Coordinates of C-alpha atoms and ligand atoms in Angstrom, one line a residue:
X9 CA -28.8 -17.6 -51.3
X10 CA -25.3 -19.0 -51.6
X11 CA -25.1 -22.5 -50.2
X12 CA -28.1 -24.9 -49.8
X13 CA -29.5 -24.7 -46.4
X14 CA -29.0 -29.1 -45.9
X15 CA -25.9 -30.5 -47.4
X16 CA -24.0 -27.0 -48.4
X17 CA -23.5 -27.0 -52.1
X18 CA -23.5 -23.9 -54.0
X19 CA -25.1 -25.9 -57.0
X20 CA -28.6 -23.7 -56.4
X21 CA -31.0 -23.1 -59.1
X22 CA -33.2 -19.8 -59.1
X23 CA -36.7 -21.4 -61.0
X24 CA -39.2 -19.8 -60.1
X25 CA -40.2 -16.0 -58.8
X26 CA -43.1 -15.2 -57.2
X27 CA -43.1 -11.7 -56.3
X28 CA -43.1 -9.8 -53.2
X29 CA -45.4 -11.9 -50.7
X30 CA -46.4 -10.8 -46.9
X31 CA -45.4 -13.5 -44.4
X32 CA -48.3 -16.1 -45.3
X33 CA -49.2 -16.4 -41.6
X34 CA -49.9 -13.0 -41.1
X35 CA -53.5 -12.6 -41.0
X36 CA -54.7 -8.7 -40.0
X37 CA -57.0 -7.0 -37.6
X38 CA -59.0 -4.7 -39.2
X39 CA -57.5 -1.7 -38.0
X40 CA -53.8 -3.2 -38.9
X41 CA -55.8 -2.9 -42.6
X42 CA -54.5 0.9 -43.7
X43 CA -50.7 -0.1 -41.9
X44 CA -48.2 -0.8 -44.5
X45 CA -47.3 -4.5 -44.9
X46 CA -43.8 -5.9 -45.0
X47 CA -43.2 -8.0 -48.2
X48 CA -40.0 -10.1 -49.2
X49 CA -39.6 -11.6 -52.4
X50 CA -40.5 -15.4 -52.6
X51 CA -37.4 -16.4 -55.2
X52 CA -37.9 -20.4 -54.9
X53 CA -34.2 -22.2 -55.5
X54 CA -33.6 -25.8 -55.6
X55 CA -30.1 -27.2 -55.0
X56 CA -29.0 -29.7 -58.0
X57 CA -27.0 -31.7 -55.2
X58 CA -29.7 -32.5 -52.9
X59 CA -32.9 -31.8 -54.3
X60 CA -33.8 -29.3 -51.0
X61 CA -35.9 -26.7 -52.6
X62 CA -35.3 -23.3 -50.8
X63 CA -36.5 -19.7 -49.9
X64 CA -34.2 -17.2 -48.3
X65 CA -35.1 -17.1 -44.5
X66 CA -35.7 -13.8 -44.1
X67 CA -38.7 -13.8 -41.6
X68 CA -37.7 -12.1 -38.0
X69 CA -37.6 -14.9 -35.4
X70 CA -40.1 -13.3 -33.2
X71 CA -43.0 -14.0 -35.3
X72 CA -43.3 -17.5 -34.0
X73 CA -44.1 -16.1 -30.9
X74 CA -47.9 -15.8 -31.7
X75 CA -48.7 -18.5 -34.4
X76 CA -51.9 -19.5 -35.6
X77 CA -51.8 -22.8 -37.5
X78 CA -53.5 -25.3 -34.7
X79 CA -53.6 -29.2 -36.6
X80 CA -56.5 -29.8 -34.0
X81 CA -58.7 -27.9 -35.7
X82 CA -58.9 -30.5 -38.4
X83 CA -60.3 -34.2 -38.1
X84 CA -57.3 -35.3 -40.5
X85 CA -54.7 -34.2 -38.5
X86 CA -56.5 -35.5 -35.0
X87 CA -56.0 -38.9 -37.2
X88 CA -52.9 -38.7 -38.2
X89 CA -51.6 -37.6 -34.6
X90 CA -53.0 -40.6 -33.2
X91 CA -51.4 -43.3 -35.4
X92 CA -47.8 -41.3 -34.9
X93 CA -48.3 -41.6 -31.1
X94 CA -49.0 -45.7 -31.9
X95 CA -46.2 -45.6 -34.3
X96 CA -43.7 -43.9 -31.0
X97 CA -44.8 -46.1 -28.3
X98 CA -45.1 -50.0 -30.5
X99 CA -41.9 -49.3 -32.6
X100 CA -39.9 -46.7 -30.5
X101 CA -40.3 -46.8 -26.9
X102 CA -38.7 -49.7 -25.2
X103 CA -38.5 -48.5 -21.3
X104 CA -41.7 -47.7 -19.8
X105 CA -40.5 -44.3 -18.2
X106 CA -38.7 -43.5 -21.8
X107 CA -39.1 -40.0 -22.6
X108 CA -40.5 -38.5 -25.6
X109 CA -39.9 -34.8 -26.1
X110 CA -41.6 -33.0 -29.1
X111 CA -40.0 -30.0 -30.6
X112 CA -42.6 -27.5 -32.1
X113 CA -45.4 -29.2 -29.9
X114 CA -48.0 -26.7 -31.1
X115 CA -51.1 -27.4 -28.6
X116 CA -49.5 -30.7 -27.1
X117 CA -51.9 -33.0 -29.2
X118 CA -49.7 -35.4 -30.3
X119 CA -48.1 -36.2 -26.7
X120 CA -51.3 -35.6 -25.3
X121 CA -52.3 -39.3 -26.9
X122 CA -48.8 -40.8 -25.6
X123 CA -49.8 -39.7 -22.1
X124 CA -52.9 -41.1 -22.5
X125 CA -50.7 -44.4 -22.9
X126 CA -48.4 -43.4 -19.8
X127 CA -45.8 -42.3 -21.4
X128 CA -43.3 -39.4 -20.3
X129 CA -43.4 -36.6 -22.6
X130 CA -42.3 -33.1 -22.6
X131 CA -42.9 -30.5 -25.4
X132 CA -41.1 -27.2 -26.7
X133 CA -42.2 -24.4 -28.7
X134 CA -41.7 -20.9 -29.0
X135 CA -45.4 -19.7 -29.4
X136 CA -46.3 -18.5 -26.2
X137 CA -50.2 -18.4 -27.1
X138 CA -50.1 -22.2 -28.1
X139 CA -47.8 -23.7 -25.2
X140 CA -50.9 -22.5 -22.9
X141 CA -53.2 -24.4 -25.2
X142 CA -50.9 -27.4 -24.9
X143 CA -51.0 -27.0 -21.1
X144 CA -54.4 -26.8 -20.9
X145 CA -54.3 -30.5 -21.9
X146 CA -51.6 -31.2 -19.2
X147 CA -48.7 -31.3 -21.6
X148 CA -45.8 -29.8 -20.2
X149 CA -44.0 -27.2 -22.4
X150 CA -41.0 -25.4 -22.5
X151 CA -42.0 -21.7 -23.9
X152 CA -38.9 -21.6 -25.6
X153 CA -37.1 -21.5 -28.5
X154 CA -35.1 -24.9 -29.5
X155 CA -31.1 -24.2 -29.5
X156 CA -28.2 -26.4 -28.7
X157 CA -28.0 -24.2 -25.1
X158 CA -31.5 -25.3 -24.6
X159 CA -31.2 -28.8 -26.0
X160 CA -28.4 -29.4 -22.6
X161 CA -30.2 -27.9 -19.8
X162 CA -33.5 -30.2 -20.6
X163 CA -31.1 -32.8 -20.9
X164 CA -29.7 -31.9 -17.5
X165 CA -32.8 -31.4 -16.3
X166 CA -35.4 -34.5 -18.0
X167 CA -32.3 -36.9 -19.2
X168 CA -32.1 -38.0 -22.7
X169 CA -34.7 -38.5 -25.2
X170 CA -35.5 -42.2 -26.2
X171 CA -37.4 -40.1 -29.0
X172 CA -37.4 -36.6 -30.3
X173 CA -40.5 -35.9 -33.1
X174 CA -41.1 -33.0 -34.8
X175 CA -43.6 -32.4 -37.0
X176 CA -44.2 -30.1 -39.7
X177 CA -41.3 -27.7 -37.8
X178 CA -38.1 -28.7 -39.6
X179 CA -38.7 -27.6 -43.4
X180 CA -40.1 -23.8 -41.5
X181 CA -36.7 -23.3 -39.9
X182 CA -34.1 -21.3 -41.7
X183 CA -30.9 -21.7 -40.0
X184 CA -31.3 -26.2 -39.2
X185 CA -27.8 -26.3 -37.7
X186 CA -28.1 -25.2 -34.5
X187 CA -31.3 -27.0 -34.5
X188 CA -29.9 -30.8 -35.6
X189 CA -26.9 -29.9 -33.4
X190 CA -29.5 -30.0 -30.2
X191 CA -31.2 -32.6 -31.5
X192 CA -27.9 -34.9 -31.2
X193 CA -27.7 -33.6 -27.9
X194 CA -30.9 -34.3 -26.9
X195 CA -30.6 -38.0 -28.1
X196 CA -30.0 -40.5 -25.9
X197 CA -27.0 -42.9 -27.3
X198 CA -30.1 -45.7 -28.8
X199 CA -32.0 -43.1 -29.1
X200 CA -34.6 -42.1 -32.4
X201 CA -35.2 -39.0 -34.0
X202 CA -38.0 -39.0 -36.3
X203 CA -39.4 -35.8 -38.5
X204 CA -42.3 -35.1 -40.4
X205 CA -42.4 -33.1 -43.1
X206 CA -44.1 -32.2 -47.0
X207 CA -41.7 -34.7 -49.5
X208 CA -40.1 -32.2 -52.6
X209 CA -41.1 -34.6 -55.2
X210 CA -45.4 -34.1 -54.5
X211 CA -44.5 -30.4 -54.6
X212 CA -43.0 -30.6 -57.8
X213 CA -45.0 -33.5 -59.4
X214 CA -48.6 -32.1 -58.1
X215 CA -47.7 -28.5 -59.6
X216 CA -48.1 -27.1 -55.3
X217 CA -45.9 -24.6 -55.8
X218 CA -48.5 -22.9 -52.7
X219 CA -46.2 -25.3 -50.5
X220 CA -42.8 -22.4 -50.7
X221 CA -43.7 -19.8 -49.0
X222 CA -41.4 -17.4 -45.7
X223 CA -42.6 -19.8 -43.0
X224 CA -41.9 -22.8 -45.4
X225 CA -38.5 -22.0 -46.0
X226 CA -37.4 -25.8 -47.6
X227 CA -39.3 -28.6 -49.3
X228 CA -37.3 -31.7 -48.3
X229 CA -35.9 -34.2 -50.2
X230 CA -34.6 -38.1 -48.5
X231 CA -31.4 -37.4 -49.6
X232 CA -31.4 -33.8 -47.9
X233 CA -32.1 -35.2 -44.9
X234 CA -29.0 -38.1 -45.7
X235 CA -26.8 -35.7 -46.1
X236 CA -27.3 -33.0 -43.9
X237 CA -28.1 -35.0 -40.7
X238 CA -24.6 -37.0 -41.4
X239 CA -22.7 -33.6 -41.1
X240 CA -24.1 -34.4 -37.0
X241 CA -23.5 -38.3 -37.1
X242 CA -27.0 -39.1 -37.5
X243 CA -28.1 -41.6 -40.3
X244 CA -31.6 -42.3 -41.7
X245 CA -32.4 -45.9 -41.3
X246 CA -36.4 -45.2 -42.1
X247 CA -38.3 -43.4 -44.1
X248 CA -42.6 -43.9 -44.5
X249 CA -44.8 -42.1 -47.2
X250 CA -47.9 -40.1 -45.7
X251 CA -51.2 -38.5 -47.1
X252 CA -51.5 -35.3 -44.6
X253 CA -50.3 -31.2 -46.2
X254 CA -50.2 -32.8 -49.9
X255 CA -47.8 -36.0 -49.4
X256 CA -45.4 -36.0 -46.5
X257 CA -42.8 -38.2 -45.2
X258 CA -41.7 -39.6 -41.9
X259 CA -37.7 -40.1 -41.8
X260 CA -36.3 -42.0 -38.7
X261 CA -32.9 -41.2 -38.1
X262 CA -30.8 -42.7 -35.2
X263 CA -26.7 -41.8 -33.7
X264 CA -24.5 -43.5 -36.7
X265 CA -21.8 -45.8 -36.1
X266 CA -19.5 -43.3 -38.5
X267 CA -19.7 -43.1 -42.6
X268 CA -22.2 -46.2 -42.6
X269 CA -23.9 -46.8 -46.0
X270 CA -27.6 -46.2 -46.5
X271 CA -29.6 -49.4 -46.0
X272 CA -32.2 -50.8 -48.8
X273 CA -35.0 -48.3 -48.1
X274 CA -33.1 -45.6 -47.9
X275 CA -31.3 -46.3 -51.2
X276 CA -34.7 -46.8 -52.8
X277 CA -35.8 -43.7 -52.0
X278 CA -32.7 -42.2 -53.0
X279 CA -32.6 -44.0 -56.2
X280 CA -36.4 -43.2 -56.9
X281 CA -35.7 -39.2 -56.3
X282 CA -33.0 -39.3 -58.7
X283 CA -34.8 -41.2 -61.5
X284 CA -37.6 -39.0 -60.9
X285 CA -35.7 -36.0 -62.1
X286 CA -35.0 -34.5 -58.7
X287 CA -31.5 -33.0 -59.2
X288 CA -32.2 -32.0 -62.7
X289 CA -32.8 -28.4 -63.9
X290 CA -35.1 -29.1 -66.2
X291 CA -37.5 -30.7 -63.9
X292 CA -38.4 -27.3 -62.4
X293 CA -38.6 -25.4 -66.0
X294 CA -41.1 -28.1 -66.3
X295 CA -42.6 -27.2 -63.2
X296 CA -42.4 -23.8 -63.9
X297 CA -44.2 -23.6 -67.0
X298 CA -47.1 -25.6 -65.4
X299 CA -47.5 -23.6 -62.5
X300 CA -47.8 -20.5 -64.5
X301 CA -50.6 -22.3 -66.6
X302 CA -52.3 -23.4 -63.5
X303 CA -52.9 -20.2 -62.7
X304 CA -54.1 -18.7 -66.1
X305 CA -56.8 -21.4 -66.1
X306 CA -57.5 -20.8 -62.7
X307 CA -58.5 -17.0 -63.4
X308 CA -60.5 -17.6 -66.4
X309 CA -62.5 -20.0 -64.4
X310 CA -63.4 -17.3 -61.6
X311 CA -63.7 -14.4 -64.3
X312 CA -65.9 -16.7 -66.1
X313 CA -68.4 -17.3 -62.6
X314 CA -68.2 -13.7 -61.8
X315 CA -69.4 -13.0 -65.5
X316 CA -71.8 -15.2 -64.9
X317 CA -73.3 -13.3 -61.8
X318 CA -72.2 -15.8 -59.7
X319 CA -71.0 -15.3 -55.6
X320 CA -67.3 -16.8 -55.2
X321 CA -65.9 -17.3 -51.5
X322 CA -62.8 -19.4 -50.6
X323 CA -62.9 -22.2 -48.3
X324 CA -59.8 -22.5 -46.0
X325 CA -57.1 -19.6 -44.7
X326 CA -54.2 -21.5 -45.2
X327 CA -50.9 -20.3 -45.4
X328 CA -50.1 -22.0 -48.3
X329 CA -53.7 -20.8 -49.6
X330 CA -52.2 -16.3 -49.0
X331 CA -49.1 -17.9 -51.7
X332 CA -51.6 -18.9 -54.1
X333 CA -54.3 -15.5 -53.8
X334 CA -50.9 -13.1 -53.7
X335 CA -49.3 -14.9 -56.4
X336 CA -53.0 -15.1 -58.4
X337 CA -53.5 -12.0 -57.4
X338 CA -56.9 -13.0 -55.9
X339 CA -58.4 -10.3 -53.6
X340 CA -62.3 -9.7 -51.8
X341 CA -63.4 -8.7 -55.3
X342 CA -63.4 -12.3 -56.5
X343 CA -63.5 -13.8 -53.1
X344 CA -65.9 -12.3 -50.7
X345 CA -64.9 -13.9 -47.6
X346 CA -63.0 -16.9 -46.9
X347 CA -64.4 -19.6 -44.4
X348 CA -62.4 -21.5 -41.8
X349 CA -63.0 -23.4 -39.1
X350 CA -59.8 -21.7 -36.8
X351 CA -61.9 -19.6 -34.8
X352 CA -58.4 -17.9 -33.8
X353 CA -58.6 -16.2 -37.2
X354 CA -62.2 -15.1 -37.2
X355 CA -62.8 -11.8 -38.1
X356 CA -59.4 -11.1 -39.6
X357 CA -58.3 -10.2 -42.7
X358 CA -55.6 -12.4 -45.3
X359 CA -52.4 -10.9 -45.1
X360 CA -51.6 -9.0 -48.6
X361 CA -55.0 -9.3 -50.6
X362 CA -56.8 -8.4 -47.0
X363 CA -59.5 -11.0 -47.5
X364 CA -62.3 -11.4 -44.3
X365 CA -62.1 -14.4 -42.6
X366 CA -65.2 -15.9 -41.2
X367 CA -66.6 -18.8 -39.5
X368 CA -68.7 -21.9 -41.1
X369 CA -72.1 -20.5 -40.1
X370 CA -71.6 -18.2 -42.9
X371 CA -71.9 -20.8 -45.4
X372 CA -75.9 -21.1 -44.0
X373 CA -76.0 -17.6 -43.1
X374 CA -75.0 -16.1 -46.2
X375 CA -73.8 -18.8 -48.8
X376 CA -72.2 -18.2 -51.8
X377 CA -72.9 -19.8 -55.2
X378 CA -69.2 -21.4 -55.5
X379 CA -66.1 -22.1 -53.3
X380 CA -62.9 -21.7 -54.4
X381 CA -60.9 -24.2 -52.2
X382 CA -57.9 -22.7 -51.0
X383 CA -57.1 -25.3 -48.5
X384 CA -57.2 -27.8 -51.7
X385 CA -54.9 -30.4 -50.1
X386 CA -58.0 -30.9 -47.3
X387 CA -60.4 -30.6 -50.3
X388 CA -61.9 -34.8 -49.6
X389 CA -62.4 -33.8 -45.8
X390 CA -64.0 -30.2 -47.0
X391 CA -66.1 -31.2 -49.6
X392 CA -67.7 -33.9 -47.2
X393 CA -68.6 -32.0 -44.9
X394 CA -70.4 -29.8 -47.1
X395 CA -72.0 -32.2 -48.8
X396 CA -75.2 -30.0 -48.2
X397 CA -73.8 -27.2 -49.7
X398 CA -73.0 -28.9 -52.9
X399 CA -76.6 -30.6 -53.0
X400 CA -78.4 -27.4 -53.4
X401 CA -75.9 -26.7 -56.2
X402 CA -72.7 -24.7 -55.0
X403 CA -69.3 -26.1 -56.7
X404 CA -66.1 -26.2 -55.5
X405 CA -63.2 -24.9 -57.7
X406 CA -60.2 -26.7 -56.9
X407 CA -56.7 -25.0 -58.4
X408 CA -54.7 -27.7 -57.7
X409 CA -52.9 -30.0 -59.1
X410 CA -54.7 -29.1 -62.3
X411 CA -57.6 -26.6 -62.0
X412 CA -61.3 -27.9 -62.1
X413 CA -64.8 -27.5 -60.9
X414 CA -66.8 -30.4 -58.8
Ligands
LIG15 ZN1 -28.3 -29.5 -51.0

């Protein structure tokens, strides 16, 4: 990489390698299993201007077409959608025919609750497979993917947004010009854009260096979204801390009146990323070196359960999770199977370490004696529900932000 992918320095630093990694989203048929695998290196930068932490994008655009993350299938994110729609129509929507479009709609869940409230909504997103889901709920998608070209004719055709969301989309996209560029169009003149996405600092301060991975191309930062959204005359006036994917943010941005001056949240937030070591080098050596610990104890754990006779399955096939088994090096010979509850993803097998994935009914069909949890930033919401598991004495391993059993 030469320039950071926000604000445009060429103050990167290279601090941490992973390897060679298979896209982490790219779960395998069984007969896909004996098919070589493409693999790209995972060379994590950060830029020393902005704090935007940064992987090459090197993933061919057409693999969005068919994505398999749905946030429906968890109870957390049904929650969290919910209060975002509350948060869109008390604080955002003034008109009652306002329109709110949401760019990388997934399954429509999210406008699905503003309809519910009788608001106009219209979604896009690229996946073909999850726009029909979305429709299914009566959500009207556009199958396509969001450019500037795009961004007029739904303009010509809907009028302008009094709200465009996106969430979880912006930190996967590799090339965020053209995307800001329609999202200025898409604006009306009062008009709020607000995104949701993982914060940098809870990557680097809770060790989750699982969060960097092909699909997750940055790890944001306030002052990345400052100063790249400025480059397009849009300012962040708002920005809200949130518990969902391992601490996330919500930044409201709106159409600036030129060169305006950050107002008192805004500048905390910058001030608190900066004190925090942000735009520092030796904040990621830190990192660094704890990540690589992480991941020793981590092993010496699982050797130690396997030495002890003991099953081992993981709980959760995440994408995040196929960074941390690649990286770990974590394959069916510690892990038998993996559990999830995405039935879009049964009986496949984890991209790179070629893992089965299998339903829930596993756990009671054939449990193991301990679960590594993969998906360790749901690990409350997991661990509750299988309470009954852990009753008749399985534990759950969690790797991070520091390795332990419970
Ligand atoms: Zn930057």
């Amino acid at each position: 990489m030469t320039e950071c992918r926000t604000c445009k320095s060429q103050r990167l630093y290279l601090f941490l390698e992973l390897g060679d990694h298979p896209l982490a989203n790219g779960f395998l048929r069984a007969d896909q299993l004996a098919e070589p695998e493409a693999r790209f290196p995972l060379d994590v930068h950060v830029c020393l201007d902005c704090g935007l932490i940064q992987v090459a994008d090197q993933v061919p655009a057409e693999y969005f077409r068919h994505y398999v993350y749905i946030p429906s299938a968890s109870d957390v994110m049904q929650e969290h959608f919910a209060r975002l729609a509350e948060v869109i129509r008390d604080r955002l929507l003034g008109a009652p025919d306002a329109l709110t479009i949401d760019i990388g709609c997934n399954d429509g869940l999210l406008l699905s609750f503003l309809q519910r409230d009788g608001a106009r909504t219209l979604g896009i997103d690229p996946a073909s497979n999850i726009a029909e889901l979305a429709r299914e709920r009566g959500v009207e998608v556009v199958n396509e993917y969001f450019t500037p070209e795009l961004a007029r004719a739904v303009r010509a055709e809907h009028g302008p947004a009094a709200v465009v969301v996106t969430t979880n989309t912006f930190h996967h996209i590799g090339d965020l010009d053209p995307f800001t560029l329609g999202v200025a169009e898409l604006l009306a003149d009062d008009g709020v854009f607000v995104v949701e996405v993982p914060h940098a600092l809870e990557l680097v301060e809770q060790n989750e260096f699982d969060g960097v991975y092909h699909e997750h191309v940055s790890q944001h930062t306030v002052k990345s979204f400052v100063d790249h959204l400025r480059l397009f005359g849009l300012e962040v006036f708002d920005v809200e801390r949130l518990d969902v994917h391992g601490g996330s943010m919500r930044v409201f941005a709106r159409k600036s009146a030129n060169g305006q001056e950050p107002g008192p949240v805004v500048r905390e937030w910058l001030a608190e990323e900066d004190e925090r070591g942000l735009f520092r080098a030796e904040t990621y050596d830190r990192f660094r070196e704890r990540v690589e610990r992480n991941r020793d104890e981590t092993l010496r754990i699982l050797a130690e359960l396997k030495q002890n006779g003991r099953r081992v399955a993981g709980y959760g096939a995440s994408a995040r999770g196929n960074t941390l088994l690649n990286y770990y090096d974590i394959g069916p010979d510690t892990l038998e199977y993996i559990v999830d509850r995405n039935p879009l993803k049964h009986g496949l097998f984890s991209p790179g370490m070629h893992i089965p994935v299998v339903g829930t009914e596993r756990l009671e069909d054939d449990p193991p004696d301990d679960l590594l949890l993969v998906a360790w930033n749901f690990a409350d919401e997991i661990m509750r529900q299988l309470d009954g598991f852990h009753r008749r004495g399985g534990r759950f391993i969690l790797p991070i932000p520091e390795p332990r059993i419970a």
